[in-house]
Amino acid sequence: MEKIKITIVDDHLLFSQSLSFLIGSFKEFTVIGNYNNGKEFINSFSEEAETPDIVLLDVNMPIMDGHETIKWLKENNPGLKVLALSVNDDEDTIMKMITNGAKGYLLKDTHPNTFKEALLEVFNKGFYYSEMVSGFLINKLGNNENKITLKDREVEFIKLACSEKTYKEIADGMCLSPKTIDGYRENLFQKLEIKTRIGLVLYAIKHKIVCI
């Protein structure tokens, strides 16, 4: 089986090397690159370096930090899966990274088993939100609940978005065109101030639109 390729972007050499060793102990993964900051990593794209499946991105780095790096990736390589790493657990930092495209956010003292689970979730499902991150997302949605009025068709769309249906299947189920469904999605993302489908799921759970 081909291994999942990981790139580490972190300015702390000892941590980066230890992380590489840990990842190397997981049979599913291999580390293909280590960079000291976002600038070095971005420059690797012009050098035709091997593209990773997942990028482990430190938030606080010199020269080009995680915030600047993920904004660049969002504009230039939006399909790349980024998992943020930090010692910082404040809500503003976490929400900025998630809003700008991070598929998850882990603290550097995360247990190795949880870390491995996060890597697999990001690769297979496209995201990994810990209980802490999910709590922040639900809190953010809850702070805006008094401003939000949903139409019946928007509620219907949210319910279908909480299923395993693709957006095309949702369009078929609602007897609408895929373009119209794209419009529903983007309008709801803007209205709820979220960026991902998981945000819709969390909102639906929070407001009992769907039950789990």
mmCIF file of N, CA, C and O in Angstrom, residues 78-160:
data_model
loop_
_atom_site.group_PDB
_atom_site.id
_atom_site.type_symbol
_atom_site.label_atom_id
_atom_site.label_comp_id
_atom_site.label_asym_id
_atom_site.label_seq_id
_atom_site.Cartn_x
_atom_site.Cartn_y
_atom_site.Cartn_z
ATOM 1 N N PRO A 78 -5.619 25.494 -2.909
ATOM 2 C CA PRO A 78 -6.717 25.277 -1.962
ATOM 3 C C PRO A 78 -7.037 23.810 -1.699
ATOM 4 O O PRO A 78 -7.673 23.489 -0.697
ATOM 5 N N GLY A 79 -6.615 22.922 -2.570
ATOM 6 C CA GLY A 79 -6.904 21.503 -2.380
ATOM 7 C C GLY A 79 -5.984 20.807 -1.394
ATOM 8 O O GLY A 79 -6.241 19.673 -0.991
ATOM 9 N N LEU A 80 -4.919 21.482 -0.983
ATOM 10 C CA LEU A 80 -3.945 20.871 -0.071
ATOM 11 C C LEU A 80 -4.510 20.797 1.342
ATOM 12 O O LEU A 80 -5.040 21.774 1.865
ATOM 13 N N LYS A 81 -4.416 19.629 1.956
ATOM 14 C CA LYS A 81 -4.966 19.428 3.298
ATOM 15 C C LYS A 81 -3.937 19.851 4.348
ATOM 16 O O LYS A 81 -2.830 19.312 4.387
ATOM 17 N N VAL A 82 -4.334 20.816 5.177
ATOM 18 C CA VAL A 82 -3.430 21.367 6.181
ATOM 19 C C VAL A 82 -3.971 21.083 7.582
ATOM 20 O O VAL A 82 -5.138 21.351 7.870
ATOM 21 N N LEU A 83 -3.115 20.546 8.432
ATOM 22 C CA LEU A 83 -3.445 20.320 9.830
ATOM 23 C C LEU A 83 -2.554 21.245 10.655
ATOM 24 O O LEU A 83 -1.334 21.119 10.621
ATOM 25 N N ALA A 84 -3.171 22.194 11.351
ATOM 26 C CA ALA A 84 -2.411 23.171 12.128
ATOM 27 C C ALA A 84 -1.922 22.574 13.431
ATOM 28 O O ALA A 84 -2.628 21.784 14.080
ATOM 29 N N LEU A 85 -0.705 22.968 13.830
ATOM 30 C CA LEU A 85 -0.114 22.537 15.094
ATOM 31 C C LEU A 85 0.306 23.761 15.891
ATOM 32 O O LEU A 85 0.845 24.711 15.327
ATOM 33 N N SER A 86 0.078 23.742 17.206
ATOM 34 C CA SER A 86 0.459 24.891 18.017
ATOM 35 C C SER A 86 0.440 24.535 19.490
ATOM 36 O O SER A 86 -0.172 23.545 19.903
ATOM 37 N N VAL A 87 1.117 25.370 20.295
ATOM 38 C CA VAL A 87 0.988 25.287 21.750
ATOM 39 C C VAL A 87 -0.127 26.224 22.208
ATOM 40 O O VAL A 87 -0.494 26.238 23.380
ATOM 41 N N ASN A 88 -0.656 26.995 21.286
ATOM 42 C CA ASN A 88 -1.641 28.031 21.587
ATOM 43 C C ASN A 88 -3.054 27.473 21.476
ATOM 44 O O ASN A 88 -3.440 26.963 20.430
ATOM 45 N N ASP A 89 -3.828 27.586 22.551
ATOM 46 C CA ASP A 89 -5.187 27.054 22.524
ATOM 47 C C ASP A 89 -6.261 28.142 22.627
ATOM 48 O O ASP A 89 -7.399 27.862 22.999
ATOM 49 N N ASP A 90 -5.900 29.409 22.285
ATOM 50 C CA ASP A 90 -6.910 30.451 22.383
ATOM 51 C C ASP A 90 -7.847 30.409 21.178
ATOM 52 O O ASP A 90 -7.464 30.040 20.065
ATOM 53 N N GLU A 91 -9.095 30.779 21.408
ATOM 54 C CA GLU A 91 -10.141 30.626 20.400
ATOM 55 C C GLU A 91 -9.865 31.435 19.143
ATOM 56 O O GLU A 91 -10.095 30.950 18.022
ATOM 57 N N ASP A 92 -9.370 32.660 19.281
ATOM 58 C CA ASP A 92 -9.141 33.517 18.109
ATOM 59 C C ASP A 92 -8.151 32.878 17.139
ATOM 60 O O ASP A 92 -8.372 32.863 15.929
ATOM 61 N N THR A 93 -7.050 32.361 17.678
ATOM 62 C CA THR A 93 -6.031 31.736 16.828
ATOM 63 C C THR A 93 -6.596 30.516 16.112
ATOM 64 O O THR A 93 -6.402 30.338 14.904
ATOM 65 N N ILE A 94 -7.308 29.680 16.859
ATOM 66 C CA ILE A 94 -7.882 28.464 16.272
ATOM 67 C C ILE A 94 -8.874 28.803 15.177
ATOM 68 O O ILE A 94 -8.830 28.248 14.073
ATOM 69 N N MET A 95 -9.781 29.756 15.444
ATOM 70 C CA MET A 95 -10.811 30.102 14.470
ATOM 71 C C MET A 95 -10.208 30.749 13.220
ATOM 72 O O MET A 95 -10.701 30.534 12.111
ATOM 73 N N LYS A 96 -9.144 31.517 13.386
ATOM 74 C CA LYS A 96 -8.484 32.121 12.217
ATOM 75 C C LYS A 96 -7.907 31.039 11.307
ATOM 76 O O LYS A 96 -8.031 31.104 10.082
ATOM 77 N N MET A 97 -7.267 30.048 11.908
ATOM 78 C CA MET A 97 -6.678 28.974 11.106
ATOM 79 C C MET A 97 -7.758 28.139 10.415
ATOM 80 O O MET A 97 -7.646 27.813 9.230
ATOM 81 N N ILE A 98 -8.830 27.815 11.132
ATOM 82 C CA ILE A 98 -9.917 27.025 10.551
ATOM 83 C C ILE A 98 -10.612 27.819 9.447
ATOM 84 O O ILE A 98 -10.891 27.293 8.360
ATOM 85 N N THR A 99 -10.885 29.098 9.712
ATOM 86 C CA THR A 99 -11.560 29.942 8.727
ATOM 87 C C THR A 99 -10.747 30.080 7.448
ATOM 88 O O THR A 99 -11.302 30.139 6.347
ATOM 89 N N ASN A 100 -9.425 30.099 7.586
ATOM 90 C CA ASN A 100 -8.566 30.254 6.413
ATOM 91 C C ASN A 100 -8.235 28.945 5.717
ATOM 92 O O ASN A 100 -7.470 28.928 4.753
ATOM 93 N N GLY A 101 -8.830 27.842 6.201
ATOM 94 C CA GLY A 101 -8.692 26.612 5.431
ATOM 95 C C GLY A 101 -8.064 25.419 6.113
ATOM 96 O O GLY A 101 -7.971 24.345 5.517
ATOM 97 N N ALA A 102 -7.605 25.576 7.367
ATOM 98 C CA ALA A 102 -7.034 24.418 8.060
ATOM 99 C C ALA A 102 -8.108 23.347 8.257
ATOM 100 O O ALA A 102 -9.246 23.651 8.592
ATOM 101 N N LYS A 103 -7.754 22.101 8.011
ATOM 102 C CA LYS A 103 -8.699 20.992 8.144
ATOM 103 C C LYS A 103 -8.754 20.440 9.562
ATOM 104 O O LYS A 103 -9.515 19.509 9.849
ATOM 105 N N GLY A 104 -7.965 21.025 10.437
ATOM 106 C CA GLY A 104 -7.957 20.620 11.830
ATOM 107 C C GLY A 104 -6.931 21.433 12.588
ATOM 108 O O GLY A 104 -6.118 22.151 11.985
ATOM 109 N N TYR A 105 -6.974 21.342 13.910
ATOM 110 C CA TYR A 105 -6.060 22.113 14.760
ATOM 111 C C TYR A 105 -5.709 21.253 15.971
ATOM 112 O O TYR A 105 -6.594 20.853 16.729
ATOM 113 N N LEU A 106 -4.436 20.959 16.118
ATOM 114 C CA LEU A 106 -3.976 20.110 17.219
ATOM 115 C C LEU A 106 -2.976 20.858 18.091
ATOM 116 O O LEU A 106 -2.135 21.612 17.580
ATOM 117 N N LEU A 107 -3.065 20.635 19.395
ATOM 118 C CA LEU A 107 -2.049 21.139 20.302
ATOM 119 C C LEU A 107 -0.840 20.210 20.272
ATOM 120 O O LEU A 107 -0.977 19.008 20.030
ATOM 121 N N LYS A 108 0.321 20.775 20.526
ATOM 122 C CA LYS A 108 1.550 19.990 20.389
ATOM 123 C C LYS A 108 1.740 18.947 21.482
ATOM 124 O O LYS A 108 2.622 18.089 21.371
ATOM 125 N N ASP A 109 0.904 19.011 22.527
ATOM 126 C CA ASP A 109 0.990 17.975 23.554
ATOM 127 C C ASP A 109 -0.075 16.894 23.356
ATOM 128 O O ASP A 109 -0.361 16.116 24.267
ATOM 129 N N THR A 110 -0.647 16.839 22.144
ATOM 130 C CA THR A 110 -1.635 15.816 21.819
ATOM 131 C C THR A 110 -1.039 14.413 21.945
ATOM 132 O O THR A 110 0.115 14.186 21.580
ATOM 133 N N HIS A 111 -1.837 13.475 22.441
ATOM 134 C CA HIS A 111 -1.378 12.091 22.578
ATOM 135 C C HIS A 111 -1.101 11.502 21.191
ATOM 136 O O HIS A 111 -1.841 11.777 20.242
ATOM 137 N N PRO A 112 -0.049 10.705 21.048
ATOM 138 C CA PRO A 112 0.284 10.107 19.745
ATOM 139 C C PRO A 112 -0.877 9.364 19.086
ATOM 140 O O PRO A 112 -1.034 9.414 17.864
ATOM 141 N N ASN A 113 -1.693 8.673 19.868
ATOM 142 C CA ASN A 113 -2.827 7.951 19.286
ATOM 143 C C ASN A 113 -3.845 8.908 18.674
ATOM 144 O O ASN A 113 -4.401 8.648 17.600
ATOM 145 N N THR A 114 -4.093 10.021 19.367
ATOM 146 C CA THR A 114 -5.004 11.041 18.842
ATOM 147 C C THR A 114 -4.412 11.696 17.606
ATOM 148 O O THR A 114 -5.134 11.987 16.637
ATOM 149 N N PHE A 115 -3.110 11.913 17.644
ATOM 150 C CA PHE A 115 -2.417 12.514 16.500
ATOM 151 C C PHE A 115 -2.558 11.631 15.262
ATOM 152 O O PHE A 115 -2.886 12.115 14.171
ATOM 153 N N LYS A 116 -2.340 10.334 15.430
ATOM 154 C CA LYS A 116 -2.481 9.403 14.308
ATOM 155 C C LYS A 116 -3.916 9.390 13.798
ATOM 156 O O LYS A 116 -4.165 9.406 12.579
ATOM 157 N N GLU A 117 -4.873 9.393 14.716
ATOM 158 C CA GLU A 117 -6.286 9.419 14.334
ATOM 159 C C GLU A 117 -6.601 10.666 13.518
ATOM 160 O O GLU A 117 -7.310 10.613 12.515
ATOM 161 N N ALA A 118 -6.034 11.805 13.946
ATOM 162 C CA ALA A 118 -6.269 13.063 13.236
ATOM 163 C C ALA A 118 -5.723 13.005 11.813
ATOM 164 O O ALA A 118 -6.379 13.454 10.868
ATOM 165 N N LEU A 119 -4.532 12.448 11.651
ATOM 166 C CA LEU A 119 -3.946 12.316 10.316
ATOM 167 C C LEU A 119 -4.830 11.465 9.414
ATOM 168 O O LEU A 119 -5.082 11.830 8.256
ATOM 169 N N LEU A 120 -5.299 10.356 9.931
ATOM 170 C CA LEU A 120 -6.149 9.463 9.137
ATOM 171 C C LEU A 120 -7.472 10.128 8.792
ATOM 172 O O LEU A 120 -7.972 9.997 7.665
ATOM 173 N N GLU A 121 -8.058 10.856 9.748
ATOM 174 C CA GLU A 121 -9.332 11.537 9.505
ATOM 175 C C GLU A 121 -9.176 12.616 8.438
ATOM 176 O O GLU A 121 -10.017 12.752 7.544
ATOM 177 N N VAL A 122 -8.112 13.386 8.523
ATOM 178 C CA VAL A 122 -7.875 14.446 7.538
ATOM 179 C C VAL A 122 -7.685 13.844 6.156
ATOM 180 O O VAL A 122 -8.223 14.343 5.163
ATOM 181 N N PHE A 123 -6.936 12.757 6.079
ATOM 182 C CA PHE A 123 -6.690 12.131 4.772
ATOM 183 C C PHE A 123 -7.955 11.503 4.206
ATOM 184 O O PHE A 123 -8.266 11.672 3.017
ATOM 185 N N ASN A 124 -8.697 10.775 5.034
ATOM 186 C CA ASN A 124 -9.848 10.014 4.542
ATOM 187 C C ASN A 124 -11.132 10.833 4.451
ATOM 188 O O ASN A 124 -11.924 10.647 3.524
ATOM 189 N N LYS A 125 -11.345 11.726 5.406
ATOM 190 C CA LYS A 125 -12.600 12.478 5.442
ATOM 191 C C LYS A 125 -12.448 13.945 5.073
ATOM 192 O O LYS A 125 -13.438 14.624 4.800
ATOM 193 N N GLY A 126 -11.214 14.442 5.101
ATOM 194 C CA GLY A 126 -10.992 15.834 4.716
ATOM 195 C C GLY A 126 -10.921 16.798 5.874
ATOM 196 O O GLY A 126 -10.622 17.979 5.686
ATOM 197 N N PHE A 127 -11.165 16.331 7.109
ATOM 198 C CA PHE A 127 -11.089 17.226 8.260
ATOM 199 C C PHE A 127 -10.974 16.406 9.544
ATOM 200 O O PHE A 127 -11.326 15.234 9.586
ATOM 201 N N TYR A 128 -10.485 17.061 10.609
ATOM 202 C CA TYR A 128 -10.499 16.488 11.946
ATOM 203 C C TYR A 128 -10.707 17.631 12.925
ATOM 204 O O TYR A 128 -9.865 18.523 13.044
ATOM 205 N N TYR A 129 -11.846 17.621 13.612
ATOM 206 C CA TYR A 129 -12.133 18.644 14.611
ATOM 207 C C TYR A 129 -12.205 17.988 15.981
ATOM 208 O O TYR A 129 -13.089 17.169 16.243
ATOM 209 N N SER A 130 -11.278 18.343 16.842
ATOM 210 C CA SER A 130 -11.279 17.824 18.205
ATOM 211 C C SER A 130 -12.481 18.390 18.963
ATOM 212 O O SER A 130 -13.177 19.289 18.485
ATOM 213 N N GLU A 131 -12.720 17.879 20.163
ATOM 214 C CA GLU A 131 -13.818 18.396 20.980
ATOM 215 C C GLU A 131 -13.627 19.888 21.257
ATOM 216 O O GLU A 131 -14.600 20.650 21.273
ATOM 217 N N MET A 132 -12.395 20.311 21.465
ATOM 218 C CA MET A 132 -12.122 21.715 21.730
ATOM 219 C C MET A 132 -12.511 22.586 20.535
ATOM 220 O O MET A 132 -13.210 23.594 20.675
ATOM 221 N N VAL A 133 -12.079 22.188 19.350
ATOM 222 C CA VAL A 133 -12.385 22.965 18.147
ATOM 223 C C VAL A 133 -13.879 22.939 17.862
ATOM 224 O O VAL A 133 -14.474 23.974 17.532
ATOM 225 N N SER A 134 -14.510 21.779 17.987
ATOM 226 C CA SER A 134 -15.953 21.679 17.765
ATOM 227 C C SER A 134 -16.703 22.591 18.725
ATOM 228 O O SER A 134 -17.687 23.242 18.343
ATOM 229 N N GLY A 135 -16.225 22.658 19.972
ATOM 230 C CA GLY A 135 -16.857 23.534 20.959
ATOM 231 C C GLY A 135 -16.763 24.992 20.565
ATOM 232 O O GLY A 135 -17.736 25.744 20.692
ATOM 233 N N PHE A 136 -15.601 25.395 20.062
ATOM 234 C CA PHE A 136 -15.437 26.777 19.616
ATOM 235 C C PHE A 136 -16.355 27.084 18.435
ATOM 236 O O PHE A 136 -16.946 28.165 18.349
ATOM 237 N N LEU A 137 -16.457 26.131 17.503
ATOM 238 C CA LEU A 137 -17.311 26.331 16.336
ATOM 239 C C LEU A 137 -18.780 26.460 16.738
ATOM 240 O O LEU A 137 -19.499 27.343 16.249
ATOM 241 N N ILE A 138 -19.227 25.593 17.645
ATOM 242 C CA ILE A 138 -20.614 25.655 18.096
ATOM 243 C C ILE A 138 -20.867 26.955 18.856
ATOM 244 O O ILE A 138 -21.908 27.600 18.698
ATOM 245 N N ASN A 139 -19.900 27.374 19.657
ATOM 246 C CA ASN A 139 -20.035 28.631 20.400
ATOM 247 C C ASN A 139 -20.132 29.817 19.454
ATOM 248 O O ASN A 139 -20.943 30.728 19.649
ATOM 249 N N LYS A 140 -19.320 29.788 18.397
ATOM 250 C CA LYS A 140 -19.350 30.863 17.410
ATOM 251 C C LYS A 140 -20.713 30.931 16.731
ATOM 252 O O LYS A 140 -21.283 32.004 16.536
ATOM 253 N N LEU A 141 -21.253 29.765 16.383
ATOM 254 C CA LEU A 141 -22.570 29.727 15.755
ATOM 255 C C LEU A 141 -23.647 30.195 16.730
ATOM 256 O O LEU A 141 -24.569 30.915 16.365
ATOM 257 N N GLY A 142 -23.500 29.795 18.007
ATOM 258 C CA GLY A 142 -24.482 30.176 19.006
ATOM 259 C C GLY A 142 -24.516 31.666 19.248
ATOM 260 O O GLY A 142 -25.574 32.246 19.508
ATOM 261 N N ASN A 143 -23.359 32.325 19.137
ATOM 262 C CA ASN A 143 -23.303 33.773 19.342
ATOM 263 C C ASN A 143 -24.054 34.542 18.270
ATOM 264 O O ASN A 143 -24.404 35.704 18.450
ATOM 265 N N ASN A 144 -24.275 33.886 17.125
ATOM 266 C CA ASN A 144 -24.943 34.559 16.016
ATOM 267 C C ASN A 144 -26.404 34.146 15.844
ATOM 268 O O ASN A 144 -27.067 34.591 14.918
ATOM 269 N N GLU A 145 -26.902 33.278 16.753
ATOM 270 C CA GLU A 145 -28.208 32.678 16.518
ATOM 271 C C GLU A 145 -29.344 33.700 16.480
ATOM 272 O O GLU A 145 -30.348 33.490 15.795
ATOM 273 N N ASN A 146 -29.233 34.812 17.208
ATOM 274 C CA ASN A 146 -30.319 35.790 17.213
ATOM 275 C C ASN A 146 -30.426 36.551 15.903
ATOM 276 O O ASN A 146 -31.444 37.182 15.627
ATOM 277 N N LYS A 147 -29.387 36.529 15.099
ATOM 278 C CA LYS A 147 -29.380 37.259 13.838
ATOM 279 C C LYS A 147 -29.903 36.416 12.676
ATOM 280 O O LYS A 147 -30.132 36.932 11.597
ATOM 281 N N ILE A 148 -30.067 35.115 12.906
ATOM 282 C CA ILE A 148 -30.270 34.189 11.794
ATOM 283 C C ILE A 148 -31.732 33.764 11.672
ATOM 284 O O ILE A 148 -32.343 33.325 12.642
ATOM 285 N N THR A 149 -32.266 33.935 10.473
ATOM 286 C CA THR A 149 -33.584 33.398 10.148
ATOM 287 C C THR A 149 -33.423 32.517 8.924
ATOM 288 O O THR A 149 -32.940 32.963 7.881
ATOM 289 N N LEU A 150 -33.817 31.253 9.063
ATOM 290 C CA LEU A 150 -33.663 30.296 7.972
ATOM 291 C C LEU A 150 -34.995 30.074 7.255
ATOM 292 O O LEU A 150 -36.040 29.941 7.897
ATOM 293 N N LYS A 151 -34.931 30.015 5.934
ATOM 294 C CA LYS A 151 -36.104 29.681 5.138
ATOM 295 C C LYS A 151 -36.289 28.163 5.120
ATOM 296 O O LYS A 151 -35.362 27.402 5.388
ATOM 297 N N ASP A 152 -37.498 27.731 4.795
ATOM 298 C CA ASP A 152 -37.801 26.291 4.789
ATOM 299 C C ASP A 152 -36.868 25.516 3.868
ATOM 300 O O ASP A 152 -36.394 24.430 4.208
ATOM 301 N N ARG A 153 -36.598 26.084 2.697
ATOM 302 C CA ARG A 153 -35.734 25.383 1.736
ATOM 303 C C ARG A 153 -34.289 25.340 2.241
ATOM 304 O O ARG A 153 -33.559 24.395 1.945
ATOM 305 N N GLU A 154 -33.870 26.347 2.990
ATOM 306 C CA GLU A 154 -32.531 26.333 3.572
ATOM 307 C C GLU A 154 -32.430 25.247 4.634
ATOM 308 O O GLU A 154 -31.417 24.545 4.725
ATOM 309 N N VAL A 155 -33.476 25.088 5.435
ATOM 310 C CA VAL A 155 -33.500 24.023 6.436
ATOM 311 C C VAL A 155 -33.458 22.657 5.754
ATOM 312 O O VAL A 155 -32.739 21.749 6.184
ATOM 313 N N GLU A 156 -34.214 22.528 4.671
ATOM 314 C CA GLU A 156 -34.214 21.273 3.914
ATOM 315 C C GLU A 156 -32.818 20.968 3.382
ATOM 316 O O GLU A 156 -32.340 19.821 3.459
ATOM 317 N N PHE A 157 -32.157 21.988 2.863
ATOM 318 C CA PHE A 157 -30.804 21.808 2.344
ATOM 319 C C PHE A 157 -29.847 21.386 3.458
ATOM 320 O O PHE A 157 -29.023 20.478 3.287
ATOM 321 N N ILE A 158 -29.944 22.039 4.628
ATOM 322 C CA ILE A 158 -29.059 21.711 5.739
ATOM 323 C C ILE A 158 -29.241 20.259 6.159
ATOM 324 O O ILE A 158 -28.267 19.533 6.409
ATOM 325 N N LYS A 159 -30.489 19.795 6.229
ATOM 326 C CA LYS A 159 -30.758 18.404 6.609
ATOM 327 C C LYS A 159 -30.093 17.443 5.635
ATOM 328 O O LYS A 159 -29.483 16.445 6.031
ATOM 329 N N LEU A 160 -30.210 17.746 4.336
ATOM 330 C CA LEU A 160 -29.603 16.879 3.334
ATOM 331 C C LEU A 160 -28.074 16.965 3.370
ATOM 332 O O LEU A 160 -27.382 15.981 3.119
#
